Amino acid sequence: MQPFVLPEFYLSYPARLNPHLEGARKHSKAWAYTMDMIDVPQHGTVIWNEHDLDSHDYALLCSYTHPDAAARELDLVTDWYVWVFYFDDHFLELFKRTGEIERARAYLDRIARFMPAEGEITETPENPVERGLADLWNRTVPDRSAGWRRRFRASTRNLLDESLWELANINESRIANPIEYIAMRRKVGGAPWSANLIEHSLNAEVPDEIAAKRPMEVLRDCFADAVHLRNDLFSYQREVEDEGELSNSVLVFEKFLGCTTQEAADAVNDLLTSRLHQFEHTALTEVPALFDEHGVHPAGRAETFAYVKGLQDWQSGGHEWHLRSSRYMNKGALDARGGPELLGGPSGLGTSAARIFRSVATTAPQRARAFSHQPYEQVGPVALPTLPLPFPLRLSPHLAAERKKIAEWPRRIGILSERVWDTARLRASNIPLAAAGICPDAPPEQLSLTTDWLTWGTYADDYYPAVFRHDLPAARLATERLKLFMPTDGEPAPPPLTALETGLADLWQRTTGPLNPTERQTFRGTVETMIDAWVWELANQAQNRIPDPIDYGEMRRQAFGSDLVTSLCRIANSRAVPAEIQRNRVIESLEDSAADYAWLVNDLFSYRKEIEYEGELHNAVLVVRSFLDVEQDRALRIVADLAKARLTEFRHTVDVGLPSLFADYGLDPKTRAALTGYADLLKNFMTGIAHWHRECDRYKDAELDRLGVRAGPAHLKPNDAENPLAAAPQHPGCTGTPPIPLGTEPRRFQPGPTGLGTQSLNIPAPTR
């Protein structure tokens, strides 16, 4: 009996079948026999027999997912999929069922030797997985560019290595939280790897100059998430009930939401639908602009569009294969839904279009909810769920001195003269308290620097919507100008025109003086990521579009400045921590879980301020309300549970992940101390942010009423002498509708500390 009824899937593209299917079937079977994948015991266990291979029908998968591939390329791609599914089952039988993690690690280390970045394979294969990879690598990479080879090697290595994460969770009986699961499933699930093969099969490589830009990354991530979520729905019974697997999104949602398996499956399908909607939105609204921004030549544009279409074909074709393969839970699904173009059967618009229309109609309410929110909704008093401080609080002994000079730097650079902030608002934000909790051990000079970064970032996050809400082109121009004030190799900056520019120029010089050009470039990248995310928020606001939940979480981490906090910490630790450790999965887990805890806490405390007073859309509570279609109280609890889950993950990483990392890499005491100290800094960051939210007045109704930003009739008119912020500034370069001053329209003022300042938890002192 199936554990749940398969939901109605969103299918917006017709599935097509490659005419070379039968040839690929014959070729892939012969190849699998040659590689000893059929009927050859591995440590006493036969992984596949011929019936297994035939019933799984990987040639059908590839014929559906690569309908336009030539016969030779279809054979090659099919061999790759035979190999990757064999590896999955091989790893299951040899290691997941036995829990032998050390042997598994050695096994994966050997496999990596059969995909060299440069040169020939020198290792001798010892099993079907190694033999198959060596053959496929030599047949594939010589025809591709260095950029493609680099991406494909990384995605293949991720697919292999993250199997250890799944195995470790099985050994600990640990189920991941939803945010952690989505991030790790992208690596272990193999969809980014599939996206690389789409480029290869179509001979259509994405140009290097745009391959790592946000729109292309979003397309890849949406593709990957949709592929994996669909697979989880079809494979739940086999993985969870038969294999004891814990890495399945239906199980993750079932445990996290405390719901039935059917309800969890429906929620997973809703997330799958949302990711496909995000894919379409990005392809239509962001990719064309990306071409123009980077001057992509016509051939590069054509290859990129072919690649995007290939991703769409994979989604539709992958679904058709899941309906047919014996590998998955699909009893009755094909009969209930109707199948399109099986060889010899009906095909064309009349069969696939009917299913597409039904699926679009079924999922239309979910799409409409994202655009139907009425700004300035009256949410009323909000009873927040209880969130204890994550770790013991420590405050800098220099806090009192920092508070006494709270207005000195803002006044000197012009923040208090632009009518976005007044002194009372600056004091209500109590920014020195945030700095004192984040950096309790900082000397006075460093604490002042941290406070100034916090002030600049919080002010910038208020300034952007106040000045640019009705002029997105001006926001983009201003953002590009800000980047000029972060020179990496002594290049001159233009004269600053605003307090934002003046402040950034001052902070950049004070912070990066001791750094070399490479370190400055890395640091600059994190600042650019953050300020570009502010423009993304403005673009969403202009469309009145509640973001897709996964895209929101990843962009919120950037808008909050989370990449910056990790960069600053790496600067301080770079001389003690090897480069290969800095980007290790354990370190990424520490950084991301800490950052997510901080912004989730921020979204809880700022919910009423943003939704009722400022007409904002970028808040996790609203995103959850829209996505799950639940009441406010339920959404508040879910967001609080997410914050707790990320904190639990952080603690698990500290207690289990770090010791394992120390042992795996044989790290010396100095490096171990550096990483332990880094974890302590992140603890201070989370605790300082949480404490600041409890104590500051920034979110309180009295302060909002003073500014006259409550929804409905304004409390203060634009020229009212009592309004301290009667006219917002006209930023240089604004060309559209003039900014509407506070008091005439409710405003979004992103609660702090967001942005650059929040991440300055250990900005290096201006000496080496």
Coordinates of C-alpha atoms in Angstrom, one line a residue, residues 91 96 100-106 108-109 159-171 188 585 664:
F91 CA 27.2 3.0 -2.0
K96 CA 24.7 2.9 4.0
E100 CA 31.1 2.0 7.8
I101 CA 31.9 5.7 7.3
E102 CA 35.7 5.4 7.3
R103 CA 35.6 2.9 4.6
A104 CA 33.1 5.0 2.7
R105 CA 35.4 8.0 3.0
A106 CA 38.3 6.1 1.5
L108 CA 35.1 8.3 -2.3
D109 CA 38.6 9.6 -2.1
L159 CA 27.5 14.4 -5.7
L160 CA 29.9 11.8 -4.4
D161 CA 31.2 13.5 -1.2
E162 CA 27.9 14.5 0.2
S163 CA 26.9 10.9 0.4
L164 CA 28.9 11.0 3.6
W165 CA 26.4 13.6 5.0
E166 CA 23.5 11.2 4.3
L167 CA 25.4 8.3 5.8
A168 CA 26.3 10.3 8.9
N169 CA 22.6 11.3 9.4
I170 CA 21.6 7.6 9.1
N171 CA 24.2 6.6 11.7
V188 CA 24.1 15.0 -3.2
R585 CA 30.8 21.7 4.4
D664 CA 39.5 13.9 9.1

